[in-house]
Amino acid sequence: MIASAPPVPRIPEAVHRRRWAILGVLMLSLLIIVLDNSILNVAVKTISTPAPTGLGATQSELEWAINAYTLVFAGLLFSAGLLGDRLGRKKILLGGLAVFGIGSALAAFAGSPGELTAFRAVMGLGAAFVMPATLAVLMNVFERDEQPKAIGIWAGGVGLAIAIGPITGGILLDHFWWGSVFLINVPIVLIAVALMIWLVPDSRDPDPGRVDPVGVVLSVAGLVLLVYGIIWGGELADFTDLTVVSTIAAGLAFLVAFVVFEKRSDHPSIDVGYFRDKVFSAAIAAIALVFFALMGVTFFSVFYTQSVRGYSPLETGLLLLPLAVAQLLFAPRARLLVDRFGNRATTTAGMALVAATLAAFATLDADTPIWILEVIFFLMGTGMAHIMTPVSVVIMQTLPREKAGSASALSNTFRQVGGALGIAVLGSVLSTAYRSSIEDDLTAVPPGLRHTAGESIESTLAVAAKLGPQAGPLADRADDAFLHAMHVTALGGAAVAVVGAVVVALFLPGRTPERS
């Protein structure tokens, strides 16, 4: 019997030897991108505080400061992935990091919520070029048999950023002004650029796609209008308003036009043919739905811990630690469960656990023992770890290695779109439920301030502070109204996660399919 020859390695030996060091540099680049949003999560309350402490941003302005980043990020990811495939992923990584660093420095010194939103968009532009390139480089420095392990470690980097970000943000806010949460990105960018020039090899697709400017414009316009309409409806607490309805309808029309254009284009931004594969489509949907639920819950949980429970930004960061620790522990090990039980069982269980933890937020009140919140966060991180690693492997191994940039961009596009819609939709649910609950208690507020006072718990507390003896009862009612709104929003997020569990249970395979 003749032994079969070992597979011929596709990775050059010099690159193979330093593959783990390269993975470390890629994770540092990823860390910067995820770190920014996780730091911002604990800073939103400070930024909503009136000057000089913050910028006096309203809840809708906070949603835009977050979504300006994610919408630009999501809208340009696929084109950025194609440019990396064409021009070289290392060049794109370096350019993206430079733009992200410049945007961070500008955001640190923003003088108004509008300026902060604009500079966050610049940061999103840089991040769009960094994120797909990191995973594309990873797929080109690891052999296929090591890719699931490397992707698991890469996904664990998200957990590391979730751990470091809130704690770092809390320390900075305890000692410096709010802008320091953005300025911290600059030295990290400089270190990442230096290491990348030294260690990371360049790679490109021998047959790259063409950039699709029409598709980019249609997708960005559609997403921005859709999210704007949803946020505006939440601010008005009226989704039947003509402006709200027409804006959402225009956004949907642009997105339909985008899909039609992509189907007919000979160089589409998104090859809709990929979605004929039910496994690929289910994995993409799982990422979008879990981030829809997670980002919306993260947005309101900060106000729960700081505004209702009275914890400082640093304490809030520490409270989020179990979520990050669970991801760090389980993301690299999720492949072991996949090997034993298959993708379907592992990912469905993860989705069901995320749904249960979101629903558990509906049980929290102003004096719930804090260890219960910690258990919820730990279980949520555990569920996410058993979703992200399996579906990332499925997505990256569905397409040929040369199309790694496209696969990564698709994965991250739907992750960011899911997150942006989660903040917009669940944030609007929070706003609408809060205003409906608090409006009968605003009779003591001067008529000119009632609309502003009903926007969010921070707005109510800011107005209450000016009312003298009436401040105490109104502040108590603000807490009650927020808890009601949080419970409604959490159940909405849980319902979305249940939909995700059904999708992956129906369409993901029992085990990772073998693909060439």
Short mmCIF file of N, CA and C in Angstrom, two decimals, residues 85-193:
data_model
loop_
_atom_site.label_atom_id
_atom_site.label_comp_id
_atom_site.label_asym_id
_atom_site.label_seq_id
_atom_site.Cartn_x
_atom_site.Cartn_y
_atom_site.Cartn_z
N ASP A 85 -8.06 43.41 -2.16
CA ASP A 85 -7.79 42.31 -3.08
C ASP A 85 -6.99 42.79 -4.30
N ARG A 86 -7.28 44.03 -4.75
CA ARG A 86 -6.67 44.55 -5.97
C ARG A 86 -5.30 45.19 -5.71
N LEU A 87 -5.22 46.08 -4.69
CA LEU A 87 -4.01 46.88 -4.46
C LEU A 87 -3.03 46.22 -3.51
N GLY A 88 -3.50 45.27 -2.71
CA GLY A 88 -2.65 44.65 -1.69
C GLY A 88 -3.19 44.93 -0.31
N ARG A 89 -3.39 43.85 0.47
CA ARG A 89 -4.05 44.02 1.77
C ARG A 89 -3.21 44.79 2.77
N LYS A 90 -1.88 44.65 2.70
CA LYS A 90 -1.02 45.37 3.63
C LYS A 90 -1.14 46.87 3.43
N LYS A 91 -1.12 47.31 2.17
CA LYS A 91 -1.24 48.74 1.87
C LYS A 91 -2.57 49.29 2.39
N ILE A 92 -3.63 48.52 2.16
CA ILE A 92 -4.96 48.95 2.61
C ILE A 92 -5.01 49.02 4.14
N LEU A 93 -4.42 48.03 4.81
CA LEU A 93 -4.37 48.05 6.27
C LEU A 93 -3.67 49.29 6.79
N LEU A 94 -2.53 49.59 6.23
CA LEU A 94 -1.75 50.75 6.70
C LEU A 94 -2.51 52.05 6.46
N GLY A 95 -3.11 52.18 5.27
CA GLY A 95 -3.87 53.39 4.97
C GLY A 95 -5.08 53.54 5.87
N GLY A 96 -5.80 52.43 6.10
CA GLY A 96 -6.97 52.47 6.97
C GLY A 96 -6.62 52.85 8.39
N LEU A 97 -5.51 52.30 8.91
CA LEU A 97 -5.08 52.64 10.27
C LEU A 97 -4.74 54.12 10.38
N ALA A 98 -4.09 54.67 9.35
CA ALA A 98 -3.73 56.10 9.38
C ALA A 98 -4.98 56.98 9.43
N VAL A 99 -5.97 56.67 8.58
CA VAL A 99 -7.21 57.46 8.57
C VAL A 99 -7.93 57.33 9.90
N PHE A 100 -7.96 56.12 10.44
CA PHE A 100 -8.63 55.89 11.73
C PHE A 100 -7.95 56.71 12.83
N GLY A 101 -6.62 56.75 12.83
CA GLY A 101 -5.89 57.52 13.83
C GLY A 101 -6.17 59.00 13.74
N ILE A 102 -6.22 59.52 12.51
CA ILE A 102 -6.52 60.95 12.30
C ILE A 102 -7.93 61.27 12.77
N GLY A 103 -8.90 60.42 12.41
CA GLY A 103 -10.29 60.62 12.85
C GLY A 103 -10.41 60.59 14.37
N SER A 104 -9.65 59.70 15.01
CA SER A 104 -9.68 59.61 16.48
C SER A 104 -9.19 60.90 17.13
N ALA A 105 -8.08 61.44 16.60
CA ALA A 105 -7.53 62.68 17.15
C ALA A 105 -8.52 63.83 16.99
N LEU A 106 -9.19 63.91 15.83
CA LEU A 106 -10.18 64.97 15.61
C LEU A 106 -11.39 64.80 16.53
N ALA A 107 -11.86 63.56 16.69
CA ALA A 107 -13.03 63.31 17.55
C ALA A 107 -12.75 63.69 18.99
N ALA A 108 -11.51 63.51 19.43
CA ALA A 108 -11.15 63.82 20.83
C ALA A 108 -11.38 65.29 21.16
N PHE A 109 -11.29 66.15 20.16
CA PHE A 109 -11.41 67.60 20.40
C PHE A 109 -12.66 68.20 19.75
N ALA A 110 -13.66 67.34 19.47
CA ALA A 110 -14.92 67.83 18.89
C ALA A 110 -15.59 68.81 19.85
N GLY A 111 -16.16 69.88 19.29
CA GLY A 111 -16.77 70.90 20.12
C GLY A 111 -18.28 70.82 20.21
N SER A 112 -18.89 69.87 19.49
CA SER A 112 -20.35 69.74 19.49
C SER A 112 -20.71 68.32 19.09
N PRO A 113 -21.95 67.90 19.37
CA PRO A 113 -22.37 66.56 18.93
C PRO A 113 -22.27 66.38 17.41
N GLY A 114 -22.55 67.45 16.66
CA GLY A 114 -22.45 67.37 15.20
C GLY A 114 -21.02 67.11 14.74
N GLU A 115 -20.06 67.82 15.34
CA GLU A 115 -18.66 67.59 15.00
C GLU A 115 -18.23 66.18 15.38
N LEU A 116 -18.66 65.72 16.54
CA LEU A 116 -18.32 64.37 16.96
C LEU A 116 -18.85 63.34 15.96
N THR A 117 -20.08 63.53 15.50
CA THR A 117 -20.66 62.61 14.52
C THR A 117 -19.84 62.60 13.24
N ALA A 118 -19.42 63.79 12.76
CA ALA A 118 -18.64 63.88 11.52
C ALA A 118 -17.29 63.17 11.67
N PHE A 119 -16.62 63.38 12.79
CA PHE A 119 -15.30 62.78 12.97
C PHE A 119 -15.41 61.28 13.22
N ARG A 120 -16.52 60.85 13.81
CA ARG A 120 -16.75 59.41 13.95
C ARG A 120 -16.93 58.76 12.58
N ALA A 121 -17.53 59.51 11.64
CA ALA A 121 -17.65 58.99 10.28
C ALA A 121 -16.28 58.80 9.64
N VAL A 122 -15.35 59.73 9.91
CA VAL A 122 -13.98 59.58 9.40
C VAL A 122 -13.34 58.33 9.99
N MET A 123 -13.55 58.10 11.27
CA MET A 123 -13.03 56.88 11.91
C MET A 123 -13.63 55.64 11.26
N GLY A 124 -14.93 55.68 10.92
CA GLY A 124 -15.56 54.56 10.24
C GLY A 124 -14.96 54.30 8.88
N LEU A 125 -14.57 55.38 8.19
CA LEU A 125 -13.91 55.24 6.89
C LEU A 125 -12.60 54.45 7.03
N GLY A 126 -11.80 54.81 8.03
CA GLY A 126 -10.55 54.08 8.25
C GLY A 126 -10.79 52.65 8.67
N ALA A 127 -11.75 52.44 9.57
CA ALA A 127 -12.05 51.09 10.06
C ALA A 127 -12.52 50.17 8.94
N ALA A 128 -13.24 50.74 7.96
CA ALA A 128 -13.75 49.92 6.85
C ALA A 128 -12.62 49.28 6.06
N PHE A 129 -11.46 49.93 6.03
CA PHE A 129 -10.32 49.37 5.29
C PHE A 129 -9.50 48.42 6.16
N VAL A 130 -9.62 48.54 7.47
CA VAL A 130 -8.83 47.69 8.36
C VAL A 130 -9.48 46.32 8.56
N MET A 131 -10.78 46.30 8.88
CA MET A 131 -11.43 45.08 9.33
C MET A 131 -11.37 43.94 8.30
N PRO A 132 -11.80 44.14 7.03
CA PRO A 132 -11.77 43.00 6.10
C PRO A 132 -10.35 42.54 5.78
N ALA A 133 -9.41 43.49 5.79
CA ALA A 133 -8.03 43.13 5.44
C ALA A 133 -7.40 42.24 6.51
N THR A 134 -7.76 42.41 7.78
CA THR A 134 -7.17 41.57 8.83
C THR A 134 -7.53 40.11 8.62
N LEU A 135 -8.80 39.83 8.35
CA LEU A 135 -9.22 38.45 8.17
C LEU A 135 -8.72 37.89 6.84
N ALA A 136 -8.65 38.74 5.81
CA ALA A 136 -8.13 38.28 4.51
C ALA A 136 -6.65 37.91 4.62
N VAL A 137 -5.86 38.71 5.34
CA VAL A 137 -4.44 38.37 5.55
C VAL A 137 -4.33 37.07 6.33
N LEU A 138 -5.16 36.91 7.37
CA LEU A 138 -5.14 35.69 8.17
C LEU A 138 -5.34 34.46 7.28
N MET A 139 -6.31 34.53 6.37
CA MET A 139 -6.60 33.38 5.51
C MET A 139 -5.44 33.08 4.56
N ASN A 140 -4.55 34.06 4.36
CA ASN A 140 -3.43 33.88 3.44
C ASN A 140 -2.10 33.61 4.14
N VAL A 141 -2.10 33.51 5.48
CA VAL A 141 -0.86 33.14 6.19
C VAL A 141 -1.02 31.83 6.96
N PHE A 142 -2.25 31.29 7.01
CA PHE A 142 -2.49 30.01 7.68
C PHE A 142 -2.97 28.98 6.65
N GLU A 143 -2.45 27.75 6.79
CA GLU A 143 -2.96 26.65 5.98
C GLU A 143 -4.40 26.34 6.41
N ARG A 144 -5.13 25.67 5.54
CA ARG A 144 -6.56 25.45 5.77
C ARG A 144 -6.84 24.71 7.08
N ASP A 145 -5.97 23.75 7.45
CA ASP A 145 -6.25 22.98 8.66
C ASP A 145 -6.07 23.79 9.93
N GLU A 146 -5.32 24.91 9.85
CA GLU A 146 -5.12 25.77 11.02
C GLU A 146 -6.06 26.97 11.03
N GLN A 147 -6.79 27.16 9.93
CA GLN A 147 -7.64 28.36 9.84
C GLN A 147 -8.72 28.42 10.93
N PRO A 148 -9.44 27.32 11.23
CA PRO A 148 -10.45 27.42 12.29
C PRO A 148 -9.86 27.84 13.64
N LYS A 149 -8.69 27.31 14.00
CA LYS A 149 -8.04 27.70 15.25
C LYS A 149 -7.66 29.18 15.22
N ALA A 150 -7.08 29.62 14.10
CA ALA A 150 -6.66 31.02 13.99
C ALA A 150 -7.86 31.96 14.03
N ILE A 151 -8.95 31.57 13.35
CA ILE A 151 -10.16 32.41 13.37
C ILE A 151 -10.75 32.46 14.78
N GLY A 152 -10.67 31.34 15.51
CA GLY A 152 -11.15 31.32 16.89
C GLY A 152 -10.38 32.29 17.77
N ILE A 153 -9.03 32.30 17.59
CA ILE A 153 -8.21 33.25 18.36
C ILE A 153 -8.52 34.68 17.92
N TRP A 154 -8.69 34.88 16.61
CA TRP A 154 -9.03 36.20 16.07
C TRP A 154 -10.36 36.68 16.68
N ALA A 155 -11.36 35.78 16.73
CA ALA A 155 -12.65 36.15 17.33
C ALA A 155 -12.50 36.43 18.82
N GLY A 156 -11.58 35.70 19.49
CA GLY A 156 -11.31 35.98 20.89
C GLY A 156 -10.77 37.38 21.11
N GLY A 157 -10.11 37.93 20.06
CA GLY A 157 -9.63 39.31 20.16
C GLY A 157 -10.76 40.30 20.37
N VAL A 158 -11.95 39.97 19.83
CA VAL A 158 -13.12 40.81 20.07
C VAL A 158 -13.45 40.82 21.56
N GLY A 159 -13.38 39.64 22.17
CA GLY A 159 -13.62 39.55 23.62
C GLY A 159 -12.60 40.33 24.40
N LEU A 160 -11.32 40.29 23.96
CA LEU A 160 -10.28 41.05 24.64
C LEU A 160 -10.58 42.54 24.57
N ALA A 161 -11.01 43.00 23.40
CA ALA A 161 -11.34 44.42 23.25
C ALA A 161 -12.53 44.81 24.12
N ILE A 162 -13.53 43.90 24.19
CA ILE A 162 -14.69 44.18 25.03
C ILE A 162 -14.28 44.29 26.50
N ALA A 163 -13.25 43.50 26.89
CA ALA A 163 -12.76 43.54 28.27
C ALA A 163 -11.98 44.81 28.53
N ILE A 164 -11.04 45.11 27.62
CA ILE A 164 -10.13 46.24 27.84
C ILE A 164 -10.85 47.58 27.67
N GLY A 165 -11.77 47.65 26.67
CA GLY A 165 -12.38 48.92 26.32
C GLY A 165 -13.12 49.61 27.45
N PRO A 166 -14.13 48.97 28.04
CA PRO A 166 -14.89 49.66 29.10
C PRO A 166 -14.04 50.03 30.31
N ILE A 167 -13.10 49.15 30.69
CA ILE A 167 -12.24 49.45 31.84
C ILE A 167 -11.32 50.62 31.52
N THR A 168 -10.72 50.57 30.33
CA THR A 168 -9.85 51.68 29.90
C THR A 168 -10.64 52.98 29.84
N GLY A 169 -11.86 52.90 29.25
CA GLY A 169 -12.70 54.09 29.18
C GLY A 169 -13.05 54.62 30.55
N GLY A 170 -13.36 53.73 31.48
CA GLY A 170 -13.69 54.17 32.85
C GLY A 170 -12.53 54.84 33.53
N ILE A 171 -11.32 54.27 33.39
CA ILE A 171 -10.12 54.89 33.99
C ILE A 171 -9.87 56.27 33.39
N LEU A 172 -9.98 56.36 32.07
CA LEU A 172 -9.74 57.65 31.41
C LEU A 172 -10.76 58.70 31.86
N LEU A 173 -12.03 58.30 31.94
CA LEU A 173 -13.07 59.26 32.32
C LEU A 173 -12.97 59.67 33.79
N ASP A 174 -12.38 58.80 34.61
CA ASP A 174 -12.17 59.16 36.01
C ASP A 174 -11.06 60.20 36.18
N HIS A 175 -10.15 60.29 35.21
CA HIS A 175 -8.97 61.14 35.37
C HIS A 175 -8.85 62.24 34.32
N PHE A 176 -9.51 62.06 33.16
CA PHE A 176 -9.35 63.02 32.07
C PHE A 176 -10.71 63.42 31.51
N TRP A 177 -10.69 64.27 30.47
CA TRP A 177 -11.95 64.72 29.86
C TRP A 177 -12.45 63.64 28.90
N TRP A 178 -13.70 63.76 28.45
CA TRP A 178 -14.34 62.71 27.65
C TRP A 178 -13.57 62.41 26.37
N GLY A 179 -12.90 63.39 25.80
CA GLY A 179 -12.19 63.19 24.53
C GLY A 179 -11.03 62.20 24.63
N SER A 180 -10.58 61.93 25.86
CA SER A 180 -9.45 61.01 26.02
C SER A 180 -9.80 59.60 25.55
N VAL A 181 -11.12 59.25 25.52
CA VAL A 181 -11.49 57.90 25.08
C VAL A 181 -11.24 57.71 23.58
N PHE A 182 -11.11 58.82 22.84
CA PHE A 182 -10.74 58.74 21.43
C PHE A 182 -9.24 58.92 21.23
N LEU A 183 -8.65 59.81 22.01
CA LEU A 183 -7.22 60.10 21.84
C LEU A 183 -6.36 58.88 22.14
N ILE A 184 -6.84 57.97 22.99
CA ILE A 184 -6.08 56.77 23.34
C ILE A 184 -5.80 55.90 22.12
N ASN A 185 -6.63 56.05 21.06
CA ASN A 185 -6.43 55.24 19.86
C ASN A 185 -5.13 55.59 19.14
N VAL A 186 -4.68 56.84 19.25
CA VAL A 186 -3.56 57.31 18.43
C VAL A 186 -2.26 56.54 18.72
N PRO A 187 -1.80 56.41 19.98
CA PRO A 187 -0.57 55.64 20.20
C PRO A 187 -0.71 54.17 19.81
N ILE A 188 -1.91 53.58 19.97
CA ILE A 188 -2.09 52.18 19.56
C ILE A 188 -1.95 52.05 18.05
N VAL A 189 -2.49 53.01 17.31
CA VAL A 189 -2.36 53.01 15.85
C VAL A 189 -0.89 53.07 15.45
N LEU A 190 -0.12 53.93 16.09
CA LEU A 190 1.31 54.07 15.75
C LEU A 190 2.06 52.76 15.98
N ILE A 191 1.77 52.09 17.09
CA ILE A 191 2.43 50.80 17.37
C ILE A 191 2.02 49.76 16.33
N ALA A 192 0.74 49.70 16.01
CA ALA A 192 0.25 48.71 15.04
C ALA A 192 0.87 48.93 13.66
N VAL A 193 0.98 50.19 13.25
CA VAL A 193 1.58 50.50 11.94
C VAL A 193 3.03 50.04 11.89
#
